[in-house]
Short mmCIF file of C-alpha atoms in Angstrom, two decimals:
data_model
loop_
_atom_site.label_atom_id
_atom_site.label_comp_id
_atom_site.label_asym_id
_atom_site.label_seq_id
_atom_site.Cartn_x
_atom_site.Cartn_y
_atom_site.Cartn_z
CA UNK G 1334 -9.31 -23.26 6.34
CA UNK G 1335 -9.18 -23.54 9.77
CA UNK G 1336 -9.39 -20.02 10.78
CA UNK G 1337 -12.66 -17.68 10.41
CA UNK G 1338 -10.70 -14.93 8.14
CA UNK G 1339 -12.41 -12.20 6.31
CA UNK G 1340 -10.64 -10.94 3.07
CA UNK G 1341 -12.10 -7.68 1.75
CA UNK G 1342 -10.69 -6.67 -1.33
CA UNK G 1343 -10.72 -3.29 -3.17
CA UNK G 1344 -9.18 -2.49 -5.94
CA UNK G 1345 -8.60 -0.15 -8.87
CA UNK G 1346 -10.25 -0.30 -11.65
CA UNK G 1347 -8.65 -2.05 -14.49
CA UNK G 1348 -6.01 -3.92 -12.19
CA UNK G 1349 -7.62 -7.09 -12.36
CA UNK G 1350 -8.74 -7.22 -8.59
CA UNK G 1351 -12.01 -8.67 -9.22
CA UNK G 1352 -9.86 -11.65 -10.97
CA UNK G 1353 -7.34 -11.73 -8.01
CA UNK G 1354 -10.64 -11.81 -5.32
CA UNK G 1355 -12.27 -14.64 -7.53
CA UNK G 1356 -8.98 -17.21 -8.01
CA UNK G 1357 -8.21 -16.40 -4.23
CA UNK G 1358 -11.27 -17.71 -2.96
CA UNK G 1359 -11.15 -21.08 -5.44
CA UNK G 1360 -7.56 -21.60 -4.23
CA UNK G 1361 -8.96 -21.02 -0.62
CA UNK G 1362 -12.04 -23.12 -1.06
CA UNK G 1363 -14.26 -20.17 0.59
CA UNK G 1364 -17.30 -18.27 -1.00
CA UNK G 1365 -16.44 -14.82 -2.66
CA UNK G 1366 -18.98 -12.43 -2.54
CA UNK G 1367 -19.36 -9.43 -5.74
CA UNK G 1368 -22.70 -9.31 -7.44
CA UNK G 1369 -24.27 -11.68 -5.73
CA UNK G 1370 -23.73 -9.78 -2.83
CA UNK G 1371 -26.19 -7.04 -4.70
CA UNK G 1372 -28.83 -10.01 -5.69
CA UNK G 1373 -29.03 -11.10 -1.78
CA UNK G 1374 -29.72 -7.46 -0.30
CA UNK G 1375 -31.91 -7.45 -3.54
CA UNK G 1376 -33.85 -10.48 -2.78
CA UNK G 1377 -34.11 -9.55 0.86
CA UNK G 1378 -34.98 -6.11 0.44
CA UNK G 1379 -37.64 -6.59 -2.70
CA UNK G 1380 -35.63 -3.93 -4.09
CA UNK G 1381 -34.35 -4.31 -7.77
CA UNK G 1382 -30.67 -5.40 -8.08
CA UNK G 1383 -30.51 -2.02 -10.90
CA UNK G 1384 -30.90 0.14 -7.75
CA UNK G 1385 -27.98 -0.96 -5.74
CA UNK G 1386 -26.09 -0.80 -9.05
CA UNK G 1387 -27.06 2.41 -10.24
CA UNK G 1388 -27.42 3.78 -6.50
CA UNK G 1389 -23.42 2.94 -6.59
CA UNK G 1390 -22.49 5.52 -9.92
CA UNK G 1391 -24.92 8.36 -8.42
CA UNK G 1392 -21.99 9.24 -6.41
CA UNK G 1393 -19.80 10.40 -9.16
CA UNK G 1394 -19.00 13.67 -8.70
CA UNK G 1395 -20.17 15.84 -11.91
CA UNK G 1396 -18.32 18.55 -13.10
CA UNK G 1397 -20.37 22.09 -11.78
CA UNK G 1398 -21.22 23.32 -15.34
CA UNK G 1399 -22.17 19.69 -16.93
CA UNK G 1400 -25.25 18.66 -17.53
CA UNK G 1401 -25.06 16.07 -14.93
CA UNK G 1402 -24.20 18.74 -12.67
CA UNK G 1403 -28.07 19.51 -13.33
CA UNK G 1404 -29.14 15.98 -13.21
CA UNK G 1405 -27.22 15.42 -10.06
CA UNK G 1406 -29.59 17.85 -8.38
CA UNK G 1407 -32.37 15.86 -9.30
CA UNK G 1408 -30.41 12.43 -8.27
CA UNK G 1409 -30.16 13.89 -4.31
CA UNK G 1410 -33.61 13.58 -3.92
CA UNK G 1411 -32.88 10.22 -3.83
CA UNK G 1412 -30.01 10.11 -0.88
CA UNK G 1413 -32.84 8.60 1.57
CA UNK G 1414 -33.42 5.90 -0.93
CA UNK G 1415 -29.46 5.75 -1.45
CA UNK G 1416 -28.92 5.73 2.47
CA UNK G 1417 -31.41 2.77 2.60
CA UNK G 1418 -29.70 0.44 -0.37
CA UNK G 1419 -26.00 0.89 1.48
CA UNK G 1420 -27.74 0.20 4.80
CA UNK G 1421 -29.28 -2.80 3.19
CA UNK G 1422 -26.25 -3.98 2.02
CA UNK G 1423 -23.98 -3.73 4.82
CA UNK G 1424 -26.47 -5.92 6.62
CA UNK G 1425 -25.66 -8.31 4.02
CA UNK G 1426 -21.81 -7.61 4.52
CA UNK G 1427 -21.93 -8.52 8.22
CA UNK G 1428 -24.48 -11.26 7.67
CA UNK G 1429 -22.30 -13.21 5.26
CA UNK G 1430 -18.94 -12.31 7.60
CA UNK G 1431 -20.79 -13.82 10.14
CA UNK G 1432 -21.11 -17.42 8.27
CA UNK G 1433 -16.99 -18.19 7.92
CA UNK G 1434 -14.16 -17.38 6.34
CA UNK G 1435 -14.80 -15.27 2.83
CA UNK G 1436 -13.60 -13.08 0.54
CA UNK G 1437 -15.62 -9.53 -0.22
CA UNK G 1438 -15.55 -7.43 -2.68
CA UNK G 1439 -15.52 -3.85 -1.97
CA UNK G 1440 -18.85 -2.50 -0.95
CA UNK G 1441 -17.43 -1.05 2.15
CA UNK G 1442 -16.64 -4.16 3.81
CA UNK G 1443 -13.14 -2.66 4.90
CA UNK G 1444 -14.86 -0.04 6.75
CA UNK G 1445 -18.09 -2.31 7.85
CA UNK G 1446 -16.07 -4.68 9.51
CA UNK G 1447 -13.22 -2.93 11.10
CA UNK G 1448 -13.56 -3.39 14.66
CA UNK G 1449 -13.92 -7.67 13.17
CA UNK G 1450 -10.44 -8.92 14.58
CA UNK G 1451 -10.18 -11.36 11.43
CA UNK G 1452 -10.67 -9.01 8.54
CA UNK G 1453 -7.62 -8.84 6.42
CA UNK G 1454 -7.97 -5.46 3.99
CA UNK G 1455 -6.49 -6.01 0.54
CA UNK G 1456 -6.07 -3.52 -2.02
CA UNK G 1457 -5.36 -4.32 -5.47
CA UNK G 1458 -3.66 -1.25 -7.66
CA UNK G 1459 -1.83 -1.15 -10.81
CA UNK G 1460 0.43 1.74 -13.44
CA UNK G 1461 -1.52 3.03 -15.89
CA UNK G 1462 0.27 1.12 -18.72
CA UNK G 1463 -1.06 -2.17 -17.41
CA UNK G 1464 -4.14 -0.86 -16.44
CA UNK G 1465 -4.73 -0.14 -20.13
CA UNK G 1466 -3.58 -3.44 -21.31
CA UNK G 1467 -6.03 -5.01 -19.28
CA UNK G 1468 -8.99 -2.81 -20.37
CA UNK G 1469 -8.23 -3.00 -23.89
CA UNK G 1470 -7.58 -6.82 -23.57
CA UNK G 1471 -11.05 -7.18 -21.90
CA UNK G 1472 -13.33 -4.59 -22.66
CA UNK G 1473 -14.27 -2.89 -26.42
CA UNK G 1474 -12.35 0.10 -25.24
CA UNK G 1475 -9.84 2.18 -27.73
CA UNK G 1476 -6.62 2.36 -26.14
CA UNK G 1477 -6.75 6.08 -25.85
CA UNK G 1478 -9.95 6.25 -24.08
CA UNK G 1479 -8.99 3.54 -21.28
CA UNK G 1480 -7.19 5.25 -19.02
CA UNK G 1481 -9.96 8.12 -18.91
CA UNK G 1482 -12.53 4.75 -18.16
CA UNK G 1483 -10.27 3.96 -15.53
CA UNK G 1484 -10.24 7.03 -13.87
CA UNK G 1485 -13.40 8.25 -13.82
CA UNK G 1486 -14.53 4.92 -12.30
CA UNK G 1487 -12.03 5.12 -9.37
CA UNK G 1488 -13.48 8.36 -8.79
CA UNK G 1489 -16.72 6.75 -8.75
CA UNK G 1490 -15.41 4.11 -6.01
CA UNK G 1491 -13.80 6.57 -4.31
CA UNK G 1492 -16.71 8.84 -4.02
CA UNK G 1493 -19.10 6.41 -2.92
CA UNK G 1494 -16.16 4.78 -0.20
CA UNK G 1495 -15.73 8.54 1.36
CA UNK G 1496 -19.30 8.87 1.34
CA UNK G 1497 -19.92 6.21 3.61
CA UNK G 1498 -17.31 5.92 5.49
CA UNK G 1499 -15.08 8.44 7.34
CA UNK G 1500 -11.81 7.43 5.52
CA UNK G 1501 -10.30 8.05 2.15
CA UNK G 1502 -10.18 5.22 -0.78
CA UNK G 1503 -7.09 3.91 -1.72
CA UNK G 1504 -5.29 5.54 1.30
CA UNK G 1505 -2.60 2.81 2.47
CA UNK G 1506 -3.71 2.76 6.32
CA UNK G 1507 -6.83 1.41 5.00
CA UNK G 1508 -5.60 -1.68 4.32
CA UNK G 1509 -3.13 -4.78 5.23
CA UNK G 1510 -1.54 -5.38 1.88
CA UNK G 1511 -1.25 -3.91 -1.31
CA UNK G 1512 0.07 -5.19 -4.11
CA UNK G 1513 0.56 -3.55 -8.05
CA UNK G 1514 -0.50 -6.35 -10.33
CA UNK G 1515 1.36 -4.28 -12.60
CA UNK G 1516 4.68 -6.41 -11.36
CA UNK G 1517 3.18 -9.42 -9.91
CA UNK G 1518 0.34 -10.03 -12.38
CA UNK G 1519 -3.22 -11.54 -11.29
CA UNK G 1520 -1.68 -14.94 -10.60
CA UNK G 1521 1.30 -13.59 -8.72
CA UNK G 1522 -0.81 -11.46 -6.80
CA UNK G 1523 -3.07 -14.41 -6.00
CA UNK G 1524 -0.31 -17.03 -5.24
CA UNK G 1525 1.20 -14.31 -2.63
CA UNK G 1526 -1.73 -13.82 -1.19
CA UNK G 1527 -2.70 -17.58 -0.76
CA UNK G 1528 1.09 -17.86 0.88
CA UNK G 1529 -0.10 -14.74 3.46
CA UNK G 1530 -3.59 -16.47 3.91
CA UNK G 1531 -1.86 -19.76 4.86
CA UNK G 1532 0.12 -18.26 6.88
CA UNK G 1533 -2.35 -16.68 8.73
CA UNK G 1534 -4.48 -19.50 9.06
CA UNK G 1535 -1.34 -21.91 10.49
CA UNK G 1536 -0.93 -19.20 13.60
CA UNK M 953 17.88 -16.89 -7.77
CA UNK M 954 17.48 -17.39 -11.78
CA UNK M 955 17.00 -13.69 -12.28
CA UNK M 956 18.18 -10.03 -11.28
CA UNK M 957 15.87 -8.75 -8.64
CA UNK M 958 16.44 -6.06 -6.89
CA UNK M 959 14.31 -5.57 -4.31
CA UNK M 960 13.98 -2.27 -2.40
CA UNK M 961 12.07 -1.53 1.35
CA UNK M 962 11.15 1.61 2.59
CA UNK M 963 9.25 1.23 6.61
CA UNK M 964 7.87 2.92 8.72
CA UNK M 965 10.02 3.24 12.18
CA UNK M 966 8.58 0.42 14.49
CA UNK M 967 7.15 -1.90 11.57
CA UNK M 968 9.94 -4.45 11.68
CA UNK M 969 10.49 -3.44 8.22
CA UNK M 970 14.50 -3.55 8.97
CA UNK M 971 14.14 -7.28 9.90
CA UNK M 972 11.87 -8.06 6.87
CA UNK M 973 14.63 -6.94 4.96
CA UNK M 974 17.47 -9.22 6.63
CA UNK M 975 15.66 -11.83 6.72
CA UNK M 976 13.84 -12.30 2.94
CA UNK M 977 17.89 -11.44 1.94
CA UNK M 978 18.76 -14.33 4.24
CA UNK M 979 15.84 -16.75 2.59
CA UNK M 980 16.85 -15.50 -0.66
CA UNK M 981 20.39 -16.10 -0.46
CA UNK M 982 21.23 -12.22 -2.02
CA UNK M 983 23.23 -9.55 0.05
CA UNK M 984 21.17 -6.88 2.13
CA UNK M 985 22.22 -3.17 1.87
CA UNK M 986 21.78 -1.48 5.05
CA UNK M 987 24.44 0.57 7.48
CA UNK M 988 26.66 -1.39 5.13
CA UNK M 989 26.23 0.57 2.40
CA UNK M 990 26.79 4.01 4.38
CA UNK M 991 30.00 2.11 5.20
CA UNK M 992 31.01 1.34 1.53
CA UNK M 993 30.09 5.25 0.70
CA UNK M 994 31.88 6.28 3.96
CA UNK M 995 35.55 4.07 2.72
CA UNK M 996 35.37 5.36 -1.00
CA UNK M 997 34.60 8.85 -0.59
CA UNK M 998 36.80 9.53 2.84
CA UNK M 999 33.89 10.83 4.58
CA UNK M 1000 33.01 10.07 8.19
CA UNK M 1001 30.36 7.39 8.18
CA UNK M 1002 28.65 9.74 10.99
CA UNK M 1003 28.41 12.24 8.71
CA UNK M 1004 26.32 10.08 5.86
CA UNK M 1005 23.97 9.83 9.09
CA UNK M 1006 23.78 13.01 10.43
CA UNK M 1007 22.74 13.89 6.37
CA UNK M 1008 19.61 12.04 7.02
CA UNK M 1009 18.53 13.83 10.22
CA UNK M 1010 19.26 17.25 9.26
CA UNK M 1011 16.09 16.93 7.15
CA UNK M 1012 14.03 16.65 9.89
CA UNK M 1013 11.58 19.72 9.48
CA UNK M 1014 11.67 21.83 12.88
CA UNK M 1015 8.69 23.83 14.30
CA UNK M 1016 9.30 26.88 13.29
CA UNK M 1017 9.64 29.03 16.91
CA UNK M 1018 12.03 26.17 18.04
CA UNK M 1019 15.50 26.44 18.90
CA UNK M 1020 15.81 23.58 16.32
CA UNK M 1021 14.80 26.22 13.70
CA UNK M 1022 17.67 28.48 14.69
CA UNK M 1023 19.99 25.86 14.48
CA UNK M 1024 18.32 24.58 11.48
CA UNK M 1025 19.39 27.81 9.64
CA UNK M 1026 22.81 27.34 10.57
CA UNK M 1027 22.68 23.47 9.34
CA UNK M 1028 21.81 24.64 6.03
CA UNK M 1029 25.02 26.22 5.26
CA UNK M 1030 25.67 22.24 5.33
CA UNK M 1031 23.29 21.70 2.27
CA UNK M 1032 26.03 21.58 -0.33
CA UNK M 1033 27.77 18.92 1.60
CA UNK M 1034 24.90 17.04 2.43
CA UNK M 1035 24.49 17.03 -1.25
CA UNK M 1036 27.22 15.67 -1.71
CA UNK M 1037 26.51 12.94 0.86
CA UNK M 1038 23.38 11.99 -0.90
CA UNK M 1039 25.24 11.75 -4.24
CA UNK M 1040 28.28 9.38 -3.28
CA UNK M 1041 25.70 7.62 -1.67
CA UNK M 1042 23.45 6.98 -4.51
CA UNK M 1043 26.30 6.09 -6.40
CA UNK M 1044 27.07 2.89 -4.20
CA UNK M 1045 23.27 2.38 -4.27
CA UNK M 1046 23.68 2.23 -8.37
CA UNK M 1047 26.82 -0.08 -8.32
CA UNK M 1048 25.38 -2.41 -5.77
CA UNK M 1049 22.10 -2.72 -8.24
CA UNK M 1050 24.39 -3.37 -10.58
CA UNK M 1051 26.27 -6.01 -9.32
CA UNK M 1052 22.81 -8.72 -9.07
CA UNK M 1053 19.84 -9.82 -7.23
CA UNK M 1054 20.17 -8.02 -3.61
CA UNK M 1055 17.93 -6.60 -0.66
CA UNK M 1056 18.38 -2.69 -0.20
CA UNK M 1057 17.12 -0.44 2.41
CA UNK M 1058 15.54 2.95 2.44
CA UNK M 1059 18.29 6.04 1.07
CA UNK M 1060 15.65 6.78 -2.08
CA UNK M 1061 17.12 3.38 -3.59
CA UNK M 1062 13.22 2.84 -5.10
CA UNK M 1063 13.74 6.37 -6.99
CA UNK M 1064 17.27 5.98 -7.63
CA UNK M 1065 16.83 2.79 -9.64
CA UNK M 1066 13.18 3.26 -10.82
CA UNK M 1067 14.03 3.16 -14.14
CA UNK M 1068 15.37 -0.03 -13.62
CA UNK M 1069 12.94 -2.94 -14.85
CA UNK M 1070 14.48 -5.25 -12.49
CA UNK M 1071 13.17 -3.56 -9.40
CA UNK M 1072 10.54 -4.79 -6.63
CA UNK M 1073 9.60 -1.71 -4.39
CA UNK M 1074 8.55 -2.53 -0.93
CA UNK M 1075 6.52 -0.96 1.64
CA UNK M 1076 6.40 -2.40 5.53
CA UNK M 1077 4.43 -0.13 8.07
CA UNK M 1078 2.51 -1.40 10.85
CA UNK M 1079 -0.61 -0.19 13.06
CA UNK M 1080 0.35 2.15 16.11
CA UNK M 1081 -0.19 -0.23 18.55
CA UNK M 1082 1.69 -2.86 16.80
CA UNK M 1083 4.78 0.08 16.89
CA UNK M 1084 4.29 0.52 19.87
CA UNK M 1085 4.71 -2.78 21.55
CA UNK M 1086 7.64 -3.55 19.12
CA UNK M 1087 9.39 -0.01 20.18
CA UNK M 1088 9.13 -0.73 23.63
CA UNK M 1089 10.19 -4.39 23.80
CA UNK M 1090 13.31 -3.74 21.86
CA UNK M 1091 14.27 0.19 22.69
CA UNK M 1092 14.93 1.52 26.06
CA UNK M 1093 11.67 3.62 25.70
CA UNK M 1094 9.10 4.16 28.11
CA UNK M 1095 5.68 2.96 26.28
CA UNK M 1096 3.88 6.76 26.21
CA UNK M 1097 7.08 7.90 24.01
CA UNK M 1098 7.38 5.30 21.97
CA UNK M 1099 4.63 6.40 19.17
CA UNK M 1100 6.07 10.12 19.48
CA UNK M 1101 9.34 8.56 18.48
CA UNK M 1102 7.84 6.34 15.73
CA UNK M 1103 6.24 9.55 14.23
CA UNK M 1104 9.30 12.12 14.42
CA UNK M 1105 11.62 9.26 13.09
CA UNK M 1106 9.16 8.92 10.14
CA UNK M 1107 9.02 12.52 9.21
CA UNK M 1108 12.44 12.36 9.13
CA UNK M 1109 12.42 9.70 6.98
CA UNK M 1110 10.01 11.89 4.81
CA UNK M 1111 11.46 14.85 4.91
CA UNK M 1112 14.95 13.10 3.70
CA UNK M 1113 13.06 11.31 1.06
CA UNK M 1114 10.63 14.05 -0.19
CA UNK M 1115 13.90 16.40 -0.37
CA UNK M 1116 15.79 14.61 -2.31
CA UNK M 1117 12.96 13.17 -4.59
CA UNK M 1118 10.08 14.20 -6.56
CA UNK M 1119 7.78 11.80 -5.05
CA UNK M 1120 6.14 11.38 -1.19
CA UNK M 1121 7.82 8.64 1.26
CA UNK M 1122 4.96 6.14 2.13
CA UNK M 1123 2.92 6.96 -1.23
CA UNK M 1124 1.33 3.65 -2.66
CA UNK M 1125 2.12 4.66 -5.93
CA UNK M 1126 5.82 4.34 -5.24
CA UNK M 1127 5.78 0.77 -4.26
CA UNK M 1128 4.71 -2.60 -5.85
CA UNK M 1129 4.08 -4.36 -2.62
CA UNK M 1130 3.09 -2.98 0.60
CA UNK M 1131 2.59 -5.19 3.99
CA UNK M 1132 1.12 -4.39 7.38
CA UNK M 1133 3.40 -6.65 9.74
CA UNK M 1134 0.68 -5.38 12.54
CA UNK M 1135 -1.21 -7.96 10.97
CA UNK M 1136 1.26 -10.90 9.67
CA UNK M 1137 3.90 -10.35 11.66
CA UNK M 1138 7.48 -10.22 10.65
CA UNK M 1139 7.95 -13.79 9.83
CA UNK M 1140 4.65 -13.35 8.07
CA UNK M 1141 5.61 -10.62 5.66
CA UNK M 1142 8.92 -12.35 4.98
CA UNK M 1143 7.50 -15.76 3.70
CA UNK M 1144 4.62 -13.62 1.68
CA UNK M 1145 7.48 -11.88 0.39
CA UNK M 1146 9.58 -14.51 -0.22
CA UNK M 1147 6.70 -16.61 -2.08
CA UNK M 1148 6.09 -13.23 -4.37
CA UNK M 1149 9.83 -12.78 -5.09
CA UNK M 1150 10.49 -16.70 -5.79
CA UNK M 1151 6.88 -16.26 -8.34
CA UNK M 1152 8.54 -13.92 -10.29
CA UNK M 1153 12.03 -15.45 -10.22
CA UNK M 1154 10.17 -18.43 -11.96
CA UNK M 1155 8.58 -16.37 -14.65
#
């Protein structure tokens, strides 16, 4: 590429956004950053790669009368050590913006990078239907259970995304395109987006 | 084009979404519903065409202690006709849908035909700034106005939509593809667009 641009991509879960990020950046020829995004601010930090991970689902919001409800009590003592991880973390977002052209998933990087003039903000959605496909397809899920797995893990996302930033998940202004790999599929999604990319980069 | 696609674009005043439109029909080689199709309603029914477009603005919601609102009451002795507006209307939407592949704009065509599998619904909208400057370089608009008029046309465009549907104008969950020309530009959305449509035209 010849431009420095910035693709962060969120997505739902189940609509095969982590799939679309991936094949993007092959077809691109730039670095895609996911987990190993979680290993750097681990290695830099000395903290274990588990705490980003689980620091991530503590933001689920329990239902009042659960038992997590009660757990979740506990969990808060831990904000300051949550606050730290995501600070960690979005050091390692810019840092890695910094170096070129990439793509990033989630983690903020929307929000972390907004005033970045080269940041184009993806998000990846899909029906239900599909979504379900997809989970069963991929994951030892019963059918009847994956839309409730989808769900509650968008919840999750979008818990930990309002938390940290001071706009809503999956709210259209948020981002430059969206696309429903529900029509498109992954490849469709990714081929469009390559086309946009290009297009971008030829300016 | 191989297949029946019939792609739909709801925008946001200001986004360039009406020359998206044109032009992907134009690349495509299919027929773009626009004023044209208030015209085709307008010559079968006998109606005005003025009156298919004063429909659409007499859903703009007024402030309640305006002298719109007084006026408003009077319009809605008008809501059996504009009923009727809205239903010879979405009758030429259907036949046009039916006829093949084709490019049609706003008038609830995405809910009209969503239980059409052949349907791509689009979403253009556009940062304020980006409305702004486009506003102002093609409308006789002084530049503080111009967002004011973006924002009233919109609700208008919402409160026509909303009325007449069960779903929210500008929802993601209504579209399959949604583009930010504040970002790609016109030209941009149209061959990202145009390299989606042609993807699934080869399926």
């Amino acid at each position: 590429m010849n431009k420095r641009i910035i693709i962060t991509i969120n997505r739902q879960y189940g609509s095969g956004g982590r799939s679309v990020g991936k094949q993007l950046a092959e077809q691109l020829n730039i670095p895609c950053y996911d987990y190993n995004l979680i290993a750097m601010a681990a290695k830099e930090s000395g903290f274990a790669m588990e705490l980003f991970a689980e620091s991530e689902s503590s933001h689920t919001p329990p239902a009042s009368n659960s038992l997590l409800f009660t757990l979740s009590s506990a969990a808060n003592s831990d904000k300051a050590l949550n606050d730290k991880l995501y600070n960690i973390q979005s050091s390692v977002v810019r840092d890695v913006a910094m170096q070129g052209s990439c793509v990033i998933m989630g983690r903020c990087s929307d929000y972390l990078l907004k005033d970045d003039p080269d940041c184009l903000n993806i998000f990846i959605y899909a029906d239900n239907q599909s979504k379900i496909d997809r989970i069963v397809a991929r994951r030892d899920v019963p059918k009847e259970q994956a839309l409730d797995l989808a769900i509650r893990s968008d919840k999750r996302r979008a818990a930990y995304y309002n938390y940290y930033t001071d706009q809503k998940w999956g709210k259209l202004e948020n981002y430059d395109v969206a696309i429903n790999t529900g029509i498109v599929g992954v490849d469709g999604a990714v081929q469009t987006l390559a086309a946009l990319v290009n297009g971008l980069d030829k300016d």
